[in-house]
Short mmCIF file of C-alpha atoms in Angstrom, two decimals:
data_model
loop_
_atom_site.label_atom_id
_atom_site.label_comp_id
_atom_site.label_asym_id
_atom_site.label_seq_id
_atom_site.Cartn_x
_atom_site.Cartn_y
_atom_site.Cartn_z
CA MET P 107 -64.40 4.55 17.67
CA ASP P 108 -65.55 2.23 14.88
CA VAL P 109 -68.41 3.05 12.53
CA PRO P 110 -71.65 1.08 13.18
CA PRO P 111 -72.47 -1.44 10.48
CA ASP P 112 -75.92 -0.04 9.77
CA THR P 113 -74.54 3.42 9.01
CA ALA P 114 -73.00 2.21 5.78
CA ARG P 115 -76.39 0.74 4.64
CA ARG P 116 -78.42 3.87 5.45
CA THR P 117 -80.74 4.86 2.59
CA LEU P 118 -81.34 8.34 1.23
CA ALA P 119 -84.95 8.40 2.30
CA GLY P 120 -85.84 11.72 3.88
CA ALA P 121 -82.97 13.55 2.28
CA THR P 122 -83.79 16.77 0.44
CA PRO P 123 -83.51 16.32 -3.32
CA LEU P 124 -80.80 18.40 -4.98
CA PRO P 125 -81.62 20.75 -7.86
CA LYS P 126 -80.47 19.72 -11.27
CA ARG P 127 -77.31 21.41 -12.54
CA GLU P 128 -76.49 22.18 -16.09
CA ALA P 129 -73.80 20.15 -17.78
CA PRO P 130 -70.40 21.76 -17.45
CA PRO P 131 -68.69 23.11 -20.54
CA SER P 132 -66.55 20.79 -22.58
CA GLY P 133 -63.06 20.36 -21.24
CA GLU P 134 -64.07 20.87 -17.58
CA SER P 135 -64.70 18.14 -15.02
CA GLU P 136 -67.99 18.02 -13.20
CA PRO P 137 -67.58 18.87 -9.49
CA THR P 138 -68.46 16.19 -7.01
CA GLU P 139 -71.46 16.96 -4.78
CA LEU P 140 -71.71 15.79 -1.19
CA LEU P 141 -75.14 14.46 -0.15
CA ALA P 142 -76.51 15.32 3.25
CA VAL P 143 -77.17 11.97 4.90
CA PRO P 144 -78.80 11.95 8.33
CA ALA P 145 -76.64 10.12 10.80
CA PRO P 146 -76.77 9.45 14.50
CA ALA P 147 -75.10 11.74 17.00
CA ALA P 148 -72.01 9.55 17.18
CA ALA P 149 -71.35 9.86 13.46
CA PRO P 150 -69.78 13.35 13.57
CA LYS P 151 -67.38 12.17 16.27
CA VAL P 152 -66.37 9.28 14.08
CA ALA P 153 -65.72 11.59 11.16
CA VAL P 154 -63.77 14.02 13.32
CA SER P 155 -61.67 11.26 14.79
CA THR P 156 -61.02 9.81 11.34
CA VAL P 157 -59.96 13.20 9.94
CA ALA P 158 -57.77 13.84 12.96
CA ALA P 159 -56.10 10.45 12.56
CA SER P 160 -55.47 11.09 8.88
CA THR P 161 -54.08 14.54 9.68
CA VAL P 162 -51.71 13.12 12.29
CA ALA P 163 -50.62 10.37 9.90
CA ALA P 164 -49.97 12.95 7.18
CA SER P 165 -48.02 15.14 9.58
CA THR P 166 -45.89 12.23 10.78
CA THR P 167 -45.10 11.08 7.24
CA PRO P 168 -41.40 11.79 6.53
CA ARG P 169 -40.87 14.45 3.91
CA SER P 170 -37.87 15.08 1.78
CA ARG P 171 -35.85 17.88 3.28
CA PRO P 172 -33.03 19.77 1.60
CA GLN P 173 -29.76 18.49 2.86
CA ALA P 174 -26.71 20.58 3.42
CA VAL P 175 -24.27 20.37 0.57
CA ASP P 176 -20.62 20.31 1.47
CA SER P 177 -18.35 22.47 -0.61
CA ARG P 178 -16.02 19.49 -1.04
CA THR P 179 -18.91 17.52 -2.55
CA GLU P 180 -19.51 20.31 -5.03
CA THR P 181 -15.84 20.29 -5.88
CA ALA P 182 -15.91 16.53 -6.40
CA SER P 183 -19.01 16.65 -8.62
CA ARG P 184 -17.76 19.42 -10.86
CA ARG P 185 -17.96 18.41 -14.51
CA PRO P 186 -14.71 18.69 -16.48
CA PRO P 187 -14.66 20.23 -19.97
CA LYS P 188 -15.67 18.11 -22.94
CA VAL P 189 -13.67 17.40 -26.09
CA ASP P 190 -14.35 15.69 -29.36
CA PRO P 191 -15.01 12.00 -28.55
CA GLU P 192 -13.51 10.95 -31.89
CA LEU P 193 -10.21 12.62 -31.05
CA ARG P 194 -8.43 9.70 -29.44
CA GLU P 195 -5.01 8.19 -29.83
CA ARG P 196 -4.79 5.30 -32.28
CA PRO P 197 -1.79 3.43 -33.65
CA ALA P 198 -0.37 4.57 -36.96
CA LEU P 199 0.86 2.37 -39.80
CA ALA P 200 4.56 1.73 -39.23
CA LEU P 201 6.73 -0.97 -40.79
CA PRO P 202 9.91 -2.40 -39.32
CA GLY P 203 13.07 -0.62 -40.32
CA TRP P 204 14.63 -3.68 -41.93
CA VAL P 205 11.93 -3.60 -44.62
CA ALA P 206 13.02 -0.11 -45.69
CA LEU P 207 16.68 -1.08 -45.57
CA LEU P 208 16.01 -4.14 -47.73
CA ALA P 209 14.11 -1.98 -50.20
CA MET P 210 17.02 0.46 -50.36
CA VAL P 211 19.48 -2.37 -50.99
CA LEU P 212 17.31 -3.87 -53.74
CA ALA P 213 16.91 -0.46 -55.35
CA ALA P 214 20.66 0.11 -55.33
CA VAL P 215 21.36 -3.35 -56.78
CA SER P 216 18.77 -2.78 -59.49
CA VAL P 217 20.29 0.56 -60.50
CA VAL P 218 23.79 -0.94 -60.61
CA ALA P 219 22.58 -3.88 -62.67
CA VAL P 220 20.76 -1.67 -65.21
CA LEU P 221 23.72 0.71 -65.54
CA ALA P 222 26.10 -2.21 -65.99
CA ARG P 223 23.90 -3.73 -68.71
CA ALA P 224 23.74 -0.41 -70.47
CA GLY P 225 27.51 -0.17 -70.40
CA VAL P 226 27.62 3.00 -68.37
CA LEU P 227 29.79 1.51 -65.63
CA PRO P 228 33.40 0.77 -66.49
CA GLN P 229 34.64 -2.77 -66.78
CA TRP P 230 37.21 -3.99 -64.24
CA GLY P 231 39.46 -6.87 -64.83
CA GLY P 232 38.43 -10.11 -63.27
CA LEU P 233 34.75 -9.18 -63.20
CA PRO P 234 32.20 -10.72 -65.53
CA ASP P 235 31.01 -8.63 -68.45
CA LEU P 236 27.41 -7.62 -67.73
CA ARG P 237 26.91 -5.42 -70.81
CA GLY P 238 24.06 -6.11 -73.15
CA ALA P 239 24.37 -7.15 -76.81
CA ALA P 240 23.79 -3.60 -78.06
CA ALA P 241 26.51 -2.17 -75.84
CA LYS P 242 28.93 -4.92 -76.91
CA GLU P 243 28.28 -4.32 -80.60
CA LEU P 244 28.61 -0.57 -80.37
CA GLY P 245 31.50 -0.68 -77.93
CA ARG P 246 30.01 2.09 -75.88
CA ALA P 247 27.05 2.74 -73.62
CA ALA P 248 23.69 1.99 -75.12
CA VAL P 249 20.87 3.41 -72.98
CA THR P 250 17.31 2.54 -73.93
CA ASP P 251 13.99 3.85 -72.71
CA TRP P 252 13.19 0.90 -70.48
CA MET P 253 16.58 1.28 -68.81
CA LEU P 254 15.83 4.93 -68.00
CA GLY P 255 12.44 3.93 -66.59
CA ALA P 256 13.90 1.13 -64.48
CA VAL P 257 16.63 3.36 -63.04
CA THR P 258 14.13 6.11 -62.25
CA ALA P 259 11.72 3.72 -60.52
CA ALA P 260 14.48 2.11 -58.47
CA ALA P 261 15.85 5.50 -57.44
CA LEU P 262 12.39 6.71 -56.38
CA ALA P 263 11.81 3.51 -54.40
CA GLY P 264 15.12 3.91 -52.62
CA LEU P 265 14.37 7.59 -51.91
CA VAL P 266 10.97 6.76 -50.44
CA ALA P 267 12.49 4.03 -48.31
CA LEU P 268 15.21 6.39 -47.08
CA THR P 269 12.99 9.37 -46.25
CA GLY P 270 10.47 7.18 -44.44
CA LEU P 271 13.00 5.84 -41.96
CA LEU P 272 12.30 6.83 -38.35
CA ALA P 273 14.46 6.25 -35.26
CA ASN P 274 12.10 6.33 -32.27
CA ARG P 275 13.62 6.29 -28.80
CA ALA P 276 12.04 4.64 -25.75
CA GLY P 277 9.80 7.05 -23.88
CA GLU P 278 9.03 9.09 -27.01
CA THR P 279 6.30 8.89 -29.61
CA ARG P 280 5.66 10.37 -33.03
CA VAL P 281 2.30 11.95 -33.78
CA LEU P 282 1.57 11.76 -37.51
CA SER P 283 -0.67 14.21 -39.32
CA SER P 284 -1.33 15.35 -42.87
CA TRP P 285 -2.91 18.66 -43.78
CA GLY P 286 -3.93 19.22 -40.16
CA ARG P 287 -5.66 15.85 -39.80
CA TYR P 288 -4.57 13.34 -37.21
CA ARG P 289 -3.31 10.10 -38.75
CA GLY P 290 -2.05 8.10 -35.79
CA THR P 291 0.70 7.75 -33.21
CA VAL P 292 3.84 5.63 -33.33
CA ARG P 293 4.80 4.33 -29.87
CA ARG P 294 7.16 1.52 -30.87
CA ALA P 295 10.82 2.15 -30.19
CA GLY P 296 13.63 1.42 -32.63
CA LEU P 297 14.10 1.87 -36.38
CA LEU P 298 10.77 2.11 -38.19
CA TRP P 299 9.40 3.22 -41.50
CA VAL P 300 6.37 5.48 -41.85
CA ASN P 301 4.78 7.34 -44.70
CA PRO P 302 7.26 10.09 -45.64
CA LEU P 303 4.43 12.41 -46.72
CA LEU P 304 3.08 12.65 -43.15
CA ARG P 305 4.20 15.29 -40.69
CA ARG P 306 5.89 13.93 -37.56
CA ARG P 307 5.74 15.54 -34.14
CA ARG P 308 7.87 14.27 -31.31
CA VAL P 309 5.98 13.90 -28.01
CA ASP P 310 7.64 12.90 -24.74
CA VAL P 311 5.48 10.39 -22.83
CA ARG P 312 7.91 9.71 -20.01
CA LEU P 313 7.04 10.33 -16.37
CA ARG P 314 7.70 13.96 -15.53
CA HIS P 315 7.53 16.10 -12.41
CA TRP P 316 6.99 19.82 -12.09
CA ARG P 317 7.81 21.95 -9.06
CA SER P 318 5.54 24.96 -8.95
CA GLU P 319 6.45 28.45 -7.92
CA PRO P 320 4.98 29.84 -4.66
CA VAL P 321 1.26 30.28 -5.28
CA GLN P 322 -0.67 32.62 -2.97
CA VAL P 323 -4.28 31.60 -2.22
CA THR P 324 -6.73 32.07 0.65
CA ASP P 325 -8.13 29.45 3.00
CA ARG P 326 -11.69 29.11 4.25
CA VAL P 327 -11.36 31.86 6.89
CA GLY P 328 -9.81 34.28 4.42
CA MET P 329 -6.18 34.00 5.57
CA PRO P 330 -3.66 34.34 2.72
CA ILE P 331 -1.38 31.30 2.44
CA VAL P 332 1.52 30.40 0.16
CA VAL P 333 1.69 26.87 -1.26
CA ARG P 334 4.40 25.10 -3.25
CA LEU P 335 3.44 21.91 -5.09
CA LEU P 336 5.20 18.97 -6.69
CA VAL P 337 3.16 17.47 -9.55
CA VAL P 338 3.98 14.08 -11.09
CA TRP P 339 2.35 13.63 -14.48
CA ARG P 340 2.75 12.29 -18.01
CA ILE P 341 1.03 12.42 -21.39
CA LYS P 342 -1.45 9.57 -21.75
CA ASP P 343 -3.29 10.49 -24.98
CA THR P 344 -0.94 12.10 -27.48
CA ALA P 345 -3.73 13.02 -29.90
CA ARG P 346 -5.58 15.13 -27.33
CA ALA P 347 -2.38 16.60 -25.93
CA GLU P 348 -1.42 17.87 -29.40
CA PHE P 349 -4.77 18.80 -30.93
CA ALA P 350 -7.24 19.37 -28.05
CA VAL P 351 -5.28 22.27 -26.49
CA ALA P 352 -2.80 24.77 -27.86
CA ASP P 353 -0.14 24.08 -25.20
CA HIS P 354 -0.70 21.22 -22.79
CA GLU P 355 2.02 22.34 -20.37
CA ALA P 356 0.53 25.84 -20.05
CA TYR P 357 -2.91 24.25 -19.64
CA LEU P 358 -1.56 22.07 -16.83
CA ARG P 359 -0.07 25.06 -14.97
CA GLU P 360 -3.31 27.04 -15.16
CA GLN P 361 -5.38 24.10 -13.97
CA ILE P 362 -3.01 23.56 -11.03
CA HIS P 363 -3.58 27.14 -9.93
CA ALA P 364 -7.36 26.85 -10.31
CA VAL P 365 -7.66 23.52 -8.47
CA LEU P 366 -5.37 24.75 -5.69
CA THR P 367 -7.45 27.90 -5.20
CA ARG P 368 -10.72 25.94 -5.09
CA THR P 369 -9.42 23.23 -2.76
CA ALA P 370 -7.64 25.54 -0.32
CA SER P 371 -10.84 27.54 0.20
CA THR P 372 -12.71 24.54 1.64
CA LEU P 373 -10.81 24.30 4.97
CA PRO P 374 -8.76 26.60 7.19
CA CYS P 375 -5.00 26.27 7.15
CA ASP P 376 -4.80 25.43 10.87
CA SER P 377 -7.35 24.33 13.45
CA ASN P 378 -5.90 26.29 16.39
CA ALA P 379 -8.88 28.63 16.68
CA GLY P 380 -11.46 25.85 16.99
CA PRO P 381 -11.96 22.11 16.57
CA GLY P 382 -12.29 20.67 13.11
CA PRO P 383 -10.22 19.50 10.14
CA ALA P 384 -7.57 21.70 8.56
CA LEU P 385 -5.38 21.71 5.48
CA ARG P 386 -2.37 20.55 7.49
CA ASP P 387 -4.18 17.50 8.87
CA GLY P 388 -3.22 14.19 7.28
CA GLN P 389 -3.17 13.45 3.57
CA TRP P 390 -6.57 14.90 2.65
CA PHE P 391 -5.19 18.05 1.01
CA ALA P 392 -2.81 16.12 -1.27
CA ASP P 393 -5.42 13.50 -2.18
CA GLU P 394 -8.02 16.14 -3.01
CA LEU P 395 -5.56 18.07 -5.17
CA SER P 396 -4.55 14.90 -7.02
CA ARG P 397 -8.14 13.85 -7.65
CA GLY P 398 -9.33 17.30 -8.72
CA LEU P 399 -6.37 17.98 -11.03
CA ALA P 400 -6.62 14.52 -12.64
CA ALA P 401 -10.27 15.18 -13.52
CA GLU P 402 -9.51 18.60 -14.99
CA VAL P 403 -6.59 17.63 -17.24
CA ALA P 404 -7.98 14.28 -18.44
CA PRO P 405 -9.74 15.90 -21.46
CA ALA P 406 -6.34 17.24 -22.55
CA GLY P 407 -4.83 13.74 -22.61
CA LEU P 408 -2.76 14.21 -19.44
CA GLU P 409 -2.52 11.80 -16.52
CA VAL P 410 -1.74 13.08 -13.02
CA PHE P 411 -0.32 10.58 -10.53
CA SER P 412 0.16 12.76 -7.45
CA VAL P 413 0.13 16.35 -6.26
CA GLN P 414 2.12 16.86 -3.06
CA PRO P 415 2.33 20.18 -1.17
CA LEU P 416 6.00 20.87 -0.50
CA ALA P 417 5.31 23.95 1.63
CA LEU P 418 2.19 25.35 3.25
CA GLU P 419 2.85 28.67 4.93
CA TYR P 420 1.09 31.90 5.70
CA ALA P 421 1.73 34.91 3.51
CA PRO P 422 4.53 37.24 4.71
CA GLU P 423 2.09 40.03 5.60
CA VAL P 424 0.28 37.87 8.18
CA ALA P 425 2.97 35.35 9.11
CA ASP P 426 4.33 37.40 12.06
CA SER P 427 0.93 38.02 13.62
CA VAL P 428 -0.09 34.37 13.23
CA ARG P 429 3.20 33.25 14.79
CA ARG P 430 2.74 35.54 17.78
CA ARG P 431 -0.83 34.34 18.24
CA ARG P 432 0.27 30.71 18.09
CA LEU P 433 3.03 31.31 20.65
CA ALA P 434 0.56 33.06 22.93
CA ASP P 435 -1.83 30.09 22.71
CA LEU P 436 1.01 27.66 23.43
CA ASP P 437 2.17 29.77 26.39
CA ALA P 438 -1.36 29.94 27.83
CA GLY P 439 -1.80 26.20 27.47
CA LEU P 440 1.59 25.53 29.07
CA ARG P 441 0.80 27.81 32.00
CA THR P 442 -2.52 26.03 32.53
CA VAL P 443 -0.78 22.66 32.59
CA LEU P 444 1.88 23.93 35.01
CA VAL P 445 -0.66 25.41 37.40
CA ASP P 446 -2.73 22.22 37.39
CA ASP P 447 0.35 20.12 38.08
CA ALA P 448 1.45 22.51 40.86
CA VAL P 449 -1.97 22.35 42.53
CA GLU P 450 -1.95 18.54 42.45
CA ALA P 451 1.63 18.41 43.79
CA ALA P 452 0.85 20.85 46.63
CA ALA P 453 -2.27 18.94 47.64
CA LEU P 454 -0.33 15.68 47.60
CA ALA P 455 2.45 17.22 49.73
CA VAL P 456 -0.04 18.47 52.33
CA ARG P 457 -1.71 15.07 52.53
CA ARG P 458 1.62 13.30 52.96
CA LEU P 459 2.63 15.79 55.67
CA GLU P 460 -0.59 15.10 57.56
CA ARG P 461 -0.05 11.34 57.27
CA ALA P 462 3.58 11.64 58.39
CA THR P 463 2.74 13.73 61.46
CA ALA P 464 -0.48 11.85 62.21
CA HIS P 465 -2.19 15.18 62.79
CA GLU P 466 -4.80 17.01 60.71
CA LEU P 467 -4.18 20.68 59.95
CA ASP P 468 -6.93 23.24 60.23
CA GLU P 469 -8.26 25.12 57.19
CA ALA P 470 -6.16 28.25 57.74
CA ALA P 471 -2.89 26.35 58.06
CA ARG P 472 -3.71 24.12 55.11
CA SER P 473 -4.56 27.12 52.88
CA ALA P 474 -1.42 29.00 53.87
CA LEU P 475 0.76 25.95 53.28
CA MET P 476 -0.87 25.33 49.91
CA GLU P 477 -0.22 28.96 48.95
CA GLN P 478 3.45 28.74 49.90
CA LEU P 479 3.88 25.47 47.98
CA LEU P 480 2.18 26.89 44.89
CA VAL P 481 4.44 29.95 44.96
CA ALA P 482 7.47 27.71 45.36
CA PHE P 483 6.42 25.45 42.48
CA VAL P 484 5.27 28.13 40.01
CA ALA P 485 7.71 30.98 40.73
CA PRO P 486 10.80 31.07 38.48
CA ALA P 487 14.12 29.88 39.83
CA GLY P 488 16.09 32.53 41.74
CA VAL P 489 13.03 34.54 42.82
CA ALA P 490 12.64 34.91 46.57
CA ASN P 491 9.42 34.02 48.32
CA PRO P 492 7.24 37.17 48.21
CA LEU P 493 5.22 36.02 51.26
CA PRO P 494 7.79 35.21 53.98
CA GLY P 495 6.48 34.30 57.37
CA THR P 496 2.85 34.25 56.35
CA VAL P 497 2.26 30.64 57.22
CA PRO P 498 0.69 30.53 60.67
CA ALA P 499 1.72 27.92 63.15
CA PRO P 500 -0.11 24.69 62.43
CA VAL P 501 -2.77 24.00 64.97
CA VAL P 502 -3.39 20.38 65.66
CA ARG P 503 -7.09 19.74 65.94
CA GLY P 504 -6.65 16.88 68.40
CA ALA P 505 -4.61 19.05 70.81
CA ALA P 506 -7.15 21.86 70.55
CA ARG P 507 -9.95 19.50 71.46
CA ASN P 508 -8.02 18.22 74.51
CA GLY P 509 -7.34 21.79 75.68
CA ALA P 510 -10.99 22.74 75.35
CA ALA P 511 -12.03 19.65 77.33
CA SER P 512 -9.60 20.49 80.16
CA LYS P 513 -10.91 24.07 80.35
CA GLU P 514 -14.48 22.84 80.60
CA GLY P 515 -13.43 20.46 83.41
CA ASN P 516 -11.77 23.25 85.38
CA ARG P 517 -14.85 25.41 85.03
CA ALA P 518 -16.97 22.59 86.28
#
């Protein structure tokens, strides 16, 4: 019902004046007072209907309800550990190997030239005389200070060039550090030259696989299972693999065990007991292991390509009981299928017999014949019929009706 138009313009004449209230203390809001306004009899109904409508609208308004959280969603949203964001692989300063070899050759030529000028080297016939004027006048070796300095500098340059040479094979890197500080990584293959004062650590970045030992975990229903895994991985960030963890291979093995335990507990191993997904169904188990392990080992600079379960079996202490239960379920299902097929075959045989003889059997004969056919179909081979001679003679309903009609005619 709508509100009349004159109700909104009703004045306060005749209303009882309200007593004055003292001002509320500072910091508090003044309460709102409702004025008693005389209204016609229909006004309360309007207010009640309006309140009821608002209440119904509020009750029908959709509210946010807590949704069920799947354990697999929690596993997927788990935050991996954090590492220093500045600890990342970066290329180190490395010169081509021919530069060091050229420096060594120049250093050797310089030493030979200085020693020949000083007269230290002997003179061979047919070779030009490279001795200086002082050595020629004295007739012996004349070594000066600048010659000693030049020989020392050339020898040091050759030594630095020699000790800085690095032969890096394909699939391997060198992590350089000095006084515990990371200086860079050399990924180029071949003969290179790096700072000889830096420490070099060889890191294999080739694709590797690891076959785990049998790991015993429990599935969602608490059954102990044994899993063997094949993990394909490699080192992606050499700086984190060397400095973020103490031993990246041991870290990988522990994370495999943890991720396997957490993932195996989300689903049962088999779905024989009831409908639903299981660990043996499809590729979900392998994909979840690969995704979870990749997220866990990424802070350590490792990259996981795939985690494949090679074996998924029950633990030895429960394997026999589970096998017997599975065989019993298969046997029960097979028996049900055999009985259903035997019933359909017996019913079909009875119907074909009735069509062939053009007579309809009574209920007793049909039941007895069905029983004999079921025993013949279901009983094992070589077992005699346990109910011989129990099939009564088939009574043709048409003949019975003719006999009854003739008896009634004789009586008449």
